[in-house]
mmCIF file with all atom_site columns, C-alpha atoms in Angstrom:
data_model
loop_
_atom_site.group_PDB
_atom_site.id
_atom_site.type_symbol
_atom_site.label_atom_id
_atom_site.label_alt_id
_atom_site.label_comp_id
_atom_site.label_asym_id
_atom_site.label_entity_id
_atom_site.label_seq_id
_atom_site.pdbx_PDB_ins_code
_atom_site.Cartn_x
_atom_site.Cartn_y
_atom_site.Cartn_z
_atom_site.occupancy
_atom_site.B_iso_or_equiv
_atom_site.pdbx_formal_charge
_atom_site.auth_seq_id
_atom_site.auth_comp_id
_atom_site.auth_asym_id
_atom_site.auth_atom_id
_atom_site.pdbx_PDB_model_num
ATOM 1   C CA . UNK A 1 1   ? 81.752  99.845  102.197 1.00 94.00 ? 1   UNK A CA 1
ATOM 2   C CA . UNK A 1 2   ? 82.818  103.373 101.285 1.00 96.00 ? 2   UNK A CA 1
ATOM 3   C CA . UNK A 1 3   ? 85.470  104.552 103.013 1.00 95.00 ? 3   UNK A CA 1
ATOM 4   C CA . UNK A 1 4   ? 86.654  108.302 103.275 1.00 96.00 ? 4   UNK A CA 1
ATOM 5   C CA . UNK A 1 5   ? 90.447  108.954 104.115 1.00 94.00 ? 5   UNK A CA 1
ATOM 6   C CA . UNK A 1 6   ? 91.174  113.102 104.825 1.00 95.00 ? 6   UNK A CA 1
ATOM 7   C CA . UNK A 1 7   ? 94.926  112.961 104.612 1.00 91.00 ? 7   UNK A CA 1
ATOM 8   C CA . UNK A 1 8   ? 97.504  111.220 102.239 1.00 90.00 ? 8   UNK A CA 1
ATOM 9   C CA . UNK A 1 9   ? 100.458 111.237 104.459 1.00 90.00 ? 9   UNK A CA 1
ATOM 10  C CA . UNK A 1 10  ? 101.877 107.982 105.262 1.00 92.00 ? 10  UNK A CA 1
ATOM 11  C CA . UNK A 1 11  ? 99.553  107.047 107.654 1.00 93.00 ? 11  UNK A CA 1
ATOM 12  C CA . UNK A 1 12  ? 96.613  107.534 105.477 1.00 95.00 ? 12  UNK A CA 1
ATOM 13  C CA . UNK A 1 13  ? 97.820  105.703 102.773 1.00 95.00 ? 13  UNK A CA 1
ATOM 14  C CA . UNK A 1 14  ? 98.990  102.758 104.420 1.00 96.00 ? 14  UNK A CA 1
ATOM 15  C CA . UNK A 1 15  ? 95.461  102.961 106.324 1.00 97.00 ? 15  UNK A CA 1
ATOM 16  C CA . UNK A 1 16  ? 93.928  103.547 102.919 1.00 97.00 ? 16  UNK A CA 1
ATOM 17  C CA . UNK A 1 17  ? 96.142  100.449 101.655 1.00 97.00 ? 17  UNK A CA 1
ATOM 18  C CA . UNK A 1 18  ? 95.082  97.994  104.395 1.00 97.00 ? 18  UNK A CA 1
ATOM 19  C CA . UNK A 1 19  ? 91.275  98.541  104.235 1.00 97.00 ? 19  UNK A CA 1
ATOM 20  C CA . UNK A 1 20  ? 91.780  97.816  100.302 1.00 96.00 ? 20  UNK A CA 1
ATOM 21  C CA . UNK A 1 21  ? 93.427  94.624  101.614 1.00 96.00 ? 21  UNK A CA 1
ATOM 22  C CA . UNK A 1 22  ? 90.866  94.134  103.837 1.00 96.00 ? 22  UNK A CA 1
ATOM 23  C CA . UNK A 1 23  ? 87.927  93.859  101.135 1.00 96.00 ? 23  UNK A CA 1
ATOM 24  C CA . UNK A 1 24  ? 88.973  94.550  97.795  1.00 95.00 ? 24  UNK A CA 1
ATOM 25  C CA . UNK A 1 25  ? 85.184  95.641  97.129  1.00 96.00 ? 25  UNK A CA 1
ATOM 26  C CA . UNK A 1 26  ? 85.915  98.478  99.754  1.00 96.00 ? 26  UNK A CA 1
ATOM 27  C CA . UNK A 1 27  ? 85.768  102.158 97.645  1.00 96.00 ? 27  UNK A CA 1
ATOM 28  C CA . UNK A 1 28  ? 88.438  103.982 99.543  1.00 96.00 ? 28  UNK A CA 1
ATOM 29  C CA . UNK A 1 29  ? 88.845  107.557 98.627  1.00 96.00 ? 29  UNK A CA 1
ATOM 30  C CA . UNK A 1 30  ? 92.315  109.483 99.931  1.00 94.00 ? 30  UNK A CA 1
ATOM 31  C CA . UNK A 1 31  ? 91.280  113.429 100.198 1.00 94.00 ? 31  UNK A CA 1
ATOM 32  C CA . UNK A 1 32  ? 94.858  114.946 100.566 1.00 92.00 ? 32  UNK A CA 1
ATOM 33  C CA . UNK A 1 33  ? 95.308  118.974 99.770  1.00 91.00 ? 33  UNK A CA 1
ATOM 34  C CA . UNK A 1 34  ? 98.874  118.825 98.634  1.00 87.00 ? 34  UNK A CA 1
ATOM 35  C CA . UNK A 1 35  ? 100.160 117.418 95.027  1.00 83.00 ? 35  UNK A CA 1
ATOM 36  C CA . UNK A 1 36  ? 101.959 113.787 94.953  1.00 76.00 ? 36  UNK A CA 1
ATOM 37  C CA . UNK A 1 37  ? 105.347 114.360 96.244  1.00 72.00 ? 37  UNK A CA 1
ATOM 38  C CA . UNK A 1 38  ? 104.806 117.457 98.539  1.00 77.00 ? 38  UNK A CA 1
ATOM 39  C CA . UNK A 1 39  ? 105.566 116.562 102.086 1.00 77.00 ? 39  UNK A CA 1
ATOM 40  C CA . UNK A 1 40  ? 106.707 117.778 105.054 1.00 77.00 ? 40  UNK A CA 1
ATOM 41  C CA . UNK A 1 41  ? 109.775 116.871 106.726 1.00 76.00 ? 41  UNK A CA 1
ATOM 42  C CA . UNK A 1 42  ? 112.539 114.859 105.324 1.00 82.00 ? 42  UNK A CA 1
ATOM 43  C CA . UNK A 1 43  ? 112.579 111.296 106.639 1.00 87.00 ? 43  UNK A CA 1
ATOM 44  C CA . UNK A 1 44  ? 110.571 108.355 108.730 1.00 89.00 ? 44  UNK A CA 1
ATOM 45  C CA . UNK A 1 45  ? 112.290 106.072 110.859 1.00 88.00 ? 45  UNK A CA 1
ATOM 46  C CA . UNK A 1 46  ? 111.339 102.323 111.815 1.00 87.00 ? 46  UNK A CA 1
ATOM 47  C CA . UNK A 1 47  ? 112.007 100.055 114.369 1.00 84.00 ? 47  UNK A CA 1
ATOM 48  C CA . UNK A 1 48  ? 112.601 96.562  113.866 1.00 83.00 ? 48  UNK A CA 1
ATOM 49  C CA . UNK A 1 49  ? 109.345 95.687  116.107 1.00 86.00 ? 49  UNK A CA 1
ATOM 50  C CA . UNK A 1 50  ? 107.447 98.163  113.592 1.00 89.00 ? 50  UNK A CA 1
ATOM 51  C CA . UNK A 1 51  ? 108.791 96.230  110.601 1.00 90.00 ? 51  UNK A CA 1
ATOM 52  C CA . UNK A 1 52  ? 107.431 93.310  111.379 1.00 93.00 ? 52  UNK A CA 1
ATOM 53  C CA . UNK A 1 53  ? 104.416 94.455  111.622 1.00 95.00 ? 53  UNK A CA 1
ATOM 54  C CA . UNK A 1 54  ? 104.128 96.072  108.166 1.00 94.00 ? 54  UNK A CA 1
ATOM 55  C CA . UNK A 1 55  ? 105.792 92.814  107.012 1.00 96.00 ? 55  UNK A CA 1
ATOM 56  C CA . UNK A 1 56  ? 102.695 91.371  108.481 1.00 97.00 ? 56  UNK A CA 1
ATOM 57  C CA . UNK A 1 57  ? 99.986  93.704  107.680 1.00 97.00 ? 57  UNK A CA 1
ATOM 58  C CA . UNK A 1 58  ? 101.128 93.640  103.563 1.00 97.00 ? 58  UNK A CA 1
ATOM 59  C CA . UNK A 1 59  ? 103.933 91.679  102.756 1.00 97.00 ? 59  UNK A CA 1
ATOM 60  C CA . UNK A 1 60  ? 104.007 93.801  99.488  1.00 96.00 ? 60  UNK A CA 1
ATOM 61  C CA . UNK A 1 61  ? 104.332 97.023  100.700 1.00 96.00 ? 61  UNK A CA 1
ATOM 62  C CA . UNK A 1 62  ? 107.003 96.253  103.526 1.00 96.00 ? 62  UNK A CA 1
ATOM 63  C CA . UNK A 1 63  ? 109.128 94.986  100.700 1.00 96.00 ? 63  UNK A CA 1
ATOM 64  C CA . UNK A 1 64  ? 109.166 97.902  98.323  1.00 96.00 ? 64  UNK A CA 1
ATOM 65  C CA . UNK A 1 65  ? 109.775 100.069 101.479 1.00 94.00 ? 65  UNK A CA 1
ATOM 66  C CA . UNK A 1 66  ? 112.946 98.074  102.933 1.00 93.00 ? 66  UNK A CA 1
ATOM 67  C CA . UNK A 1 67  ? 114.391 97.631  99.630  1.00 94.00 ? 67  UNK A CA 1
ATOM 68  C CA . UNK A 1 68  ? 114.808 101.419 100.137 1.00 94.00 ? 68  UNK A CA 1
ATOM 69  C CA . UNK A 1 69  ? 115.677 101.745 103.737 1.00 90.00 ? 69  UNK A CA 1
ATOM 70  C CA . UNK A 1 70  ? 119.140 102.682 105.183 1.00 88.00 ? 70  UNK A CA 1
ATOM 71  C CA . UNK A 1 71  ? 119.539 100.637 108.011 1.00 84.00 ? 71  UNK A CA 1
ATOM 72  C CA . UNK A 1 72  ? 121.518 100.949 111.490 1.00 81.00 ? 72  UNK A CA 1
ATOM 73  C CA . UNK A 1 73  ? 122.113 99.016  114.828 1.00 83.00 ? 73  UNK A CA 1
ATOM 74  C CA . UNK A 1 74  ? 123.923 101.482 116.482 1.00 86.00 ? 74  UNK A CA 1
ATOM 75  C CA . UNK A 1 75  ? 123.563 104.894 118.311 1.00 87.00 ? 75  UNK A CA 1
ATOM 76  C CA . UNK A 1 76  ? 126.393 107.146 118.644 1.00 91.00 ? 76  UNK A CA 1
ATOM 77  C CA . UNK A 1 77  ? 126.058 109.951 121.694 1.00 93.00 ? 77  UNK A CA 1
ATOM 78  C CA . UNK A 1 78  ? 128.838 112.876 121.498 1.00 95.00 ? 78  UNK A CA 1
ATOM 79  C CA . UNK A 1 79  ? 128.980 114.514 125.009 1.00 94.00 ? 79  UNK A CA 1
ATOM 80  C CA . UNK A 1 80  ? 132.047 116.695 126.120 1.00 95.00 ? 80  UNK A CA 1
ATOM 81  C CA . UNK A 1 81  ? 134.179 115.341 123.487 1.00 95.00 ? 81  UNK A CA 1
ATOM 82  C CA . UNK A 1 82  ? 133.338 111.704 124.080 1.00 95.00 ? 82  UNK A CA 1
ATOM 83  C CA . UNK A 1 83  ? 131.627 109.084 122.399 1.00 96.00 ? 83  UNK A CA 1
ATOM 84  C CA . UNK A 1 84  ? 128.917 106.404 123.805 1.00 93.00 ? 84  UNK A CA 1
ATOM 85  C CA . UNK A 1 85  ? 128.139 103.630 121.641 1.00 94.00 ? 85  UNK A CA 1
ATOM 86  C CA . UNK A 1 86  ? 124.474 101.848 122.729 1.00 90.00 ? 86  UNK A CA 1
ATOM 87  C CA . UNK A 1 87  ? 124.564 98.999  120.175 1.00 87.00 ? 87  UNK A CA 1
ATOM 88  C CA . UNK A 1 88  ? 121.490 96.574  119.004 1.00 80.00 ? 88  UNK A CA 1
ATOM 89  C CA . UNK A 1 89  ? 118.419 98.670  118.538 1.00 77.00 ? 89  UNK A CA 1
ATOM 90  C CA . UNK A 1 90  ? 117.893 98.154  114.863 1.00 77.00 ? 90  UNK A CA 1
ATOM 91  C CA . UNK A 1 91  ? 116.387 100.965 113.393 1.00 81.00 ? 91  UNK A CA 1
ATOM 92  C CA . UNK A 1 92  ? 115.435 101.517 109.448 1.00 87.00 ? 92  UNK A CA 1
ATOM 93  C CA . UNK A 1 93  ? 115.398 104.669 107.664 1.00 90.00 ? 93  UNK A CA 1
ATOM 94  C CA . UNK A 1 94  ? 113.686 106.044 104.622 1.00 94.00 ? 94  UNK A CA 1
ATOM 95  C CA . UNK A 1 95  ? 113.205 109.564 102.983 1.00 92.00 ? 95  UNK A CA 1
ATOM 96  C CA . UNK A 1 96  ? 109.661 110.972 103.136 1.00 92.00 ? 96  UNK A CA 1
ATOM 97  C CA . UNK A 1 97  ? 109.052 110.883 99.281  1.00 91.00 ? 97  UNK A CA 1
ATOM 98  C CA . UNK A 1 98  ? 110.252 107.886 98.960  1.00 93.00 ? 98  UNK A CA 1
ATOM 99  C CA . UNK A 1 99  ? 107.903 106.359 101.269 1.00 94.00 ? 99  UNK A CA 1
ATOM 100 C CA . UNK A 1 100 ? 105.325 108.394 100.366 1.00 93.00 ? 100 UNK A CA 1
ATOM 101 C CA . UNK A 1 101 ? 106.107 107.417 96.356  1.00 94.00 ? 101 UNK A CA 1
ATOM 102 C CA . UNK A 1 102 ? 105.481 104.060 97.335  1.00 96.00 ? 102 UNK A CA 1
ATOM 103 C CA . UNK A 1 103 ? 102.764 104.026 99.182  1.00 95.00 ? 103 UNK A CA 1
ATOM 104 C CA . UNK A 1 104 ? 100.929 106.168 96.699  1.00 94.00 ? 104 UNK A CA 1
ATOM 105 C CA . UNK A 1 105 ? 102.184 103.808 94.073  1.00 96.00 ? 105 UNK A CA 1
ATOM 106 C CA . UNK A 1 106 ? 100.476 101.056 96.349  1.00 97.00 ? 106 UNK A CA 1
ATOM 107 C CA . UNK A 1 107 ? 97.178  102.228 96.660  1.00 95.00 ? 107 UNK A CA 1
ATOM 108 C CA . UNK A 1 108 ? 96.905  102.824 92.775  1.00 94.00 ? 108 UNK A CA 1
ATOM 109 C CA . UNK A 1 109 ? 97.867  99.133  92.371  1.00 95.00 ? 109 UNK A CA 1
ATOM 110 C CA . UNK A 1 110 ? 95.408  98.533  94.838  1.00 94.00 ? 110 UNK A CA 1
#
């Protein structure tokens, strides 16, 4: 099957990445109008739900992108001087090029 992706953000790589993984005799073609390493905004966030789900999905790529993540249980809420601490959400963080680096690095592998 050929397969056309318009868009090499994150989402269309790691869609680009799991139809590879789907088939390997898929063609899969990314169409994306900025260079490697343009990108807009400065950071994704995950929840642990949506980890294991990518842990799922590709074992592969959910490693190279946690070995980069900053990770956090807590949320902190400043109001009028005070603090509020809501504790045990686990949430992952990761800058955009980095997790656009690696999935880019993925679907070349691939």
């Amino acid at each position: 099957m050929k397969v056309v992706c318009v868009g090499g953000g994150p989402a269309g790589l790691y869609f680009s990445i799991l139809m590879k993984l789907a088939d390997r005799n898929h063609k899969v073609m990314v169409l994306e109008r900025n260079r490697p390493g343009d990108t807009y905004g400065f950071g994704v966030v995950f929840s642990d739900a949506t980890l294991k789900e990518l842990a799922a999905a590709d074992r592969h790529t959910y490693l190279e992108i946690t070995r980069a993540f900053y990770q956090w249980d807590d949320i902190d809420i400043h109001y009028h001087g005070e603090r509020l601490t809501s504790s045990g959400h686990g949430f992952s963080g990761i800058s955009r090029t980095v997790l656009l680096k690696i999935l880019e690095d993925r679907c070349a592998d691939l």
